[in-house]
Coordinates of C-alpha atoms and ligand atoms in Angstrom, one line a residue:
M1 CA 46.8 26.8 23.3
Y2 CA 49.3 23.7 23.2
D3 CA 50.3 24.6 19.8
M4 CA 51.2 28.5 20.8
T5 CA 53.3 26.7 23.7
V6 CA 55.2 24.4 21.1
E7 CA 55.7 27.4 18.7
S8 CA 57.1 29.5 21.5
A9 CA 59.7 26.8 22.5
R10 CA 60.5 26.3 18.7
I11 CA 61.2 30.4 18.4
I12 CA 63.4 30.5 21.7
N13 CA 65.3 27.5 20.4
E14 CA 66.0 29.4 17.2
E15 CA 67.2 32.4 19.2
G16 CA 69.8 29.9 20.7
V17 CA 68.0 29.1 24.1
K18 CA 67.7 25.4 24.7
S19 CA 63.8 24.9 25.1
V20 CA 61.4 22.2 25.2
A21 CA 57.8 22.4 25.8
V22 CA 55.2 21.2 28.4
V23 CA 51.4 21.3 27.9
G24 CA 48.6 20.6 30.0
L25 CA 45.6 21.9 31.7
H26 CA 46.2 24.0 35.1
P27 CA 43.8 22.8 38.0
A28 CA 42.3 26.2 37.8
E29 CA 40.9 25.2 34.7
G30 CA 39.0 22.3 36.0
Y31 CA 38.3 24.2 39.2
E32 CA 36.5 27.0 37.1
L33 CA 34.3 24.5 35.1
L34 CA 33.1 23.1 38.5
R35 CA 32.5 26.7 39.7
R36 CA 30.3 27.1 36.6
G37 CA 28.2 24.1 37.1
W38 CA 29.9 21.2 35.2
S39 CA 29.2 18.0 36.7
R40 CA 32.1 16.1 38.4
K41 CA 31.9 13.6 35.5
E42 CA 32.0 16.3 32.7
V43 CA 34.9 17.9 34.4
L44 CA 36.8 14.6 34.7
D45 CA 36.3 13.6 31.3
F46 CA 37.4 17.0 29.8
M47 CA 40.5 17.1 32.1
R48 CA 41.4 13.6 31.0
R49 CA 41.0 14.7 27.3
G50 CA 43.4 17.4 27.9
I51 CA 45.9 15.0 29.6
D52 CA 45.4 12.4 26.6
L53 CA 45.9 15.5 24.3
A54 CA 49.2 16.3 25.8
A55 CA 50.4 13.0 25.7
E56 CA 49.7 12.8 21.6
Y57 CA 52.1 15.8 21.7
V58 CA 54.9 14.0 23.7
K59 CA 54.3 11.0 21.4
N60 CA 54.8 12.7 18.2
G61 CA 57.6 14.8 19.6
K62 CA 56.0 18.3 19.9
A63 CA 56.3 18.3 23.6
V64 CA 58.4 16.5 26.3
G65 CA 56.0 16.6 29.3
I66 CA 52.6 17.4 30.6
G67 CA 51.8 20.3 33.0
E68 CA 51.1 22.3 34.8
I69 CA 48.7 19.7 36.2
G70 CA 47.9 19.1 39.8
R71 CA 45.7 20.7 42.7
P72 CA 44.4 23.9 43.4
H73 CA 46.9 25.9 45.9
W74 CA 43.9 27.7 47.5
D75 CA 41.5 26.2 49.9
V76 CA 38.9 23.8 48.2
P77 CA 36.4 21.2 49.7
K78 CA 37.8 17.6 50.1
D79 CA 35.5 16.2 47.2
V80 CA 37.5 18.8 44.8
V81 CA 40.8 17.8 46.1
D82 CA 39.7 14.2 45.5
L83 CA 38.6 14.9 42.0
F84 CA 42.2 16.5 41.1
N85 CA 43.9 13.6 42.9
E86 CA 42.0 11.2 40.6
L87 CA 43.2 13.3 37.6
L88 CA 46.9 13.2 39.0
E89 CA 46.9 9.5 39.1
Y90 CA 45.4 9.3 35.9
A91 CA 47.9 11.5 34.3
F92 CA 50.9 9.9 36.2
G93 CA 49.8 6.4 34.3
V94 CA 49.6 8.2 31.0
A95 CA 52.9 10.1 31.2
K96 CA 54.6 6.8 32.2
D97 CA 53.2 5.2 29.1
V98 CA 54.6 7.9 26.6
N99 CA 57.7 8.6 29.0
A100 CA 56.6 12.1 29.7
V101 CA 57.8 14.7 32.0
V102 CA 55.3 16.0 34.6
H103 CA 55.1 19.3 35.8
L104 CA 52.9 19.9 39.1
H105 CA 51.0 22.6 40.4
L106 CA 50.2 22.1 44.2
E107 CA 49.4 23.5 47.3
R108 CA 52.4 24.4 49.6
N109 CA 51.6 22.3 52.5
G110 CA 55.2 21.1 53.1
I111 CA 56.0 17.8 53.6
N112 CA 52.4 16.6 53.5
T113 CA 52.4 17.8 49.8
A114 CA 55.3 16.0 48.8
S115 CA 54.4 12.8 50.6
S116 CA 51.2 12.5 48.6
I117 CA 53.0 12.9 45.6
I118 CA 55.6 10.5 46.4
D119 CA 53.0 7.9 47.3
M120 CA 51.2 8.2 43.8
V121 CA 54.4 8.3 41.6
K122 CA 55.6 5.1 43.4
R123 CA 52.4 3.2 42.8
V124 CA 52.4 4.2 39.4
G125 CA 56.1 3.6 38.7
N126 CA 57.2 6.9 36.8
R127 CA 60.8 7.3 35.7
P128 CA 63.0 8.8 38.5
Y129 CA 63.2 12.8 38.2
S130 CA 60.4 12.9 35.7
V131 CA 58.3 14.6 38.1
V132 CA 58.8 18.2 38.8
M133 CA 57.4 19.8 42.0
H134 CA 56.7 23.4 40.4
H135 CA 56.9 26.0 43.1
A136 CA 58.3 23.9 45.9
E137 CA 59.0 25.0 49.3
P138 CA 62.7 24.5 50.2
I139 CA 61.6 22.3 53.1
V140 CA 60.6 19.5 50.7
I141 CA 64.1 19.5 48.9
D142 CA 65.3 16.2 50.7
I143 CA 62.2 14.3 50.8
A144 CA 61.5 15.0 47.2
N145 CA 64.8 14.4 45.8
D146 CA 65.3 11.3 48.2
N147 CA 62.1 9.8 46.5
G148 CA 63.0 10.6 42.8
L149 CA 61.2 13.8 42.4
M150 CA 62.6 17.1 41.3
P151 CA 61.7 20.1 43.4
S152 CA 61.7 23.4 41.5
I153 CA 62.3 26.6 43.7
P154 CA 60.7 29.8 42.6
M155 CA 63.4 32.4 42.4
G156 CA 60.9 35.3 43.0
R157 CA 60.0 34.5 46.7
K158 CA 62.2 36.5 49.2
G159 CA 64.9 34.2 50.9
E160 CA 63.6 30.7 49.6
F161 CA 66.6 30.4 47.1
E162 CA 69.1 31.1 49.9
E163 CA 67.3 28.6 52.3
A164 CA 67.2 26.0 49.4
V165 CA 70.8 26.3 48.9
K166 CA 71.3 24.9 52.4
Y167 CA 70.2 21.7 51.1
G168 CA 72.7 21.4 48.2
P169 CA 72.1 21.4 44.7
R170 CA 69.2 18.9 44.6
F171 CA 66.5 21.1 43.0
V172 CA 66.0 23.1 39.8
V173 CA 65.0 27.1 39.9
E174 CA 62.2 28.7 38.1
S175 CA 60.5 31.8 36.9
D176 CA 56.7 32.0 36.3
F177 CA 54.0 33.8 34.7
I178 CA 52.7 36.5 36.9
D179 CA 49.0 35.9 36.6
D180 CA 47.8 38.5 39.5
P181 CA 48.7 42.1 38.8
K182 CA 48.1 42.9 42.4
R183 CA 51.3 40.9 43.5
P184 CA 54.2 42.3 41.4
G185 CA 57.4 40.5 42.1
A186 CA 55.5 37.4 43.3
V187 CA 57.4 35.6 40.8
I188 CA 60.0 36.7 38.1
P189 CA 60.6 36.4 34.4
P190 CA 63.3 34.3 33.0
W191 CA 65.7 37.0 32.1
T192 CA 65.6 38.2 35.8
L193 CA 66.2 34.7 36.9
V194 CA 69.3 34.5 35.1
K195 CA 70.6 38.0 36.5
K196 CA 69.7 36.7 40.0
L197 CA 71.6 33.5 39.4
R198 CA 74.6 35.5 38.0
T199 CA 74.7 37.9 41.1
Y200 CA 74.7 34.8 43.6
L201 CA 77.7 33.5 41.7
I202 CA 79.6 36.8 41.5
N203 CA 79.0 37.6 45.0
G204 CA 80.1 34.1 45.9
F205 CA 77.0 32.7 47.7
I206 CA 77.2 29.8 45.0
G207 CA 80.0 28.3 43.4
E208 CA 80.3 27.3 39.5
D209 CA 80.0 23.6 40.6
F210 CA 76.7 24.4 42.3
L211 CA 75.2 26.3 39.4
H212 CA 76.5 23.7 36.9
T213 CA 74.6 20.9 38.8
L214 CA 71.6 23.1 39.2
C215 CA 71.1 24.3 35.8
V216 CA 72.9 21.6 33.7
E217 CA 73.0 18.2 35.3
N218 CA 69.4 18.5 37.0
I219 CA 67.9 19.9 33.8
S220 CA 69.5 17.0 32.1
R221 CA 68.4 14.4 34.5
V222 CA 64.8 15.7 34.2
Y223 CA 64.3 16.6 30.5
G224 CA 67.2 14.6 28.9
V225 CA 68.3 17.8 27.5
D226 CA 72.0 18.9 27.0
V227 CA 71.9 22.5 27.7
M228 CA 75.6 22.9 27.0
G229 CA 75.5 21.2 23.8
Ligands
ZN1 ZN1 51.7 26.7 38.8

């Protein structure tokens, strides 16, 4: 599956869209293994191997980052949260060693969610803006950005981009893969994201400078990619 992701990025690049690959094991993966009766240790070992393998991909230049990794966004017992926190801290360490970007899948618990990640990242010492909070809430933009995290705001959720803009261009925006057919429109595909941004620009809700910071400067800050070049 990592290879499929890398290959997808390569194909998109050939079509003229700048693309880099980020590979990793989603927390749902580990959660499902627990649910099927794997022991805590077995799940930790398996998920750590997934992180180590992702780091190999970064080391040999196939990928730039590790993700989505993180915590379940649904309610789980505390010992399960602890397990995923242990994995997160491990992943931050590995990412720092190979200078990898990290994409985080997290619960949406506002400032609490952001603070817990800030603490870990500070302890480990990852490069500023190398950690992306995927599906972030606008309310975390200031605290995340002030502490060297990059919040990524989903464009599909009603009113959230409008809310995010109030904080200034201190975030990135995202599309996502809809994994639940019962919630159409909960997240949007990349081509719709582009259309939406263009509409916001045309109707004057954002200016060109704002869009440039969001989609060129902030992307370069995280991934080291020049999207204009
Ligand atoms: Zn996610």
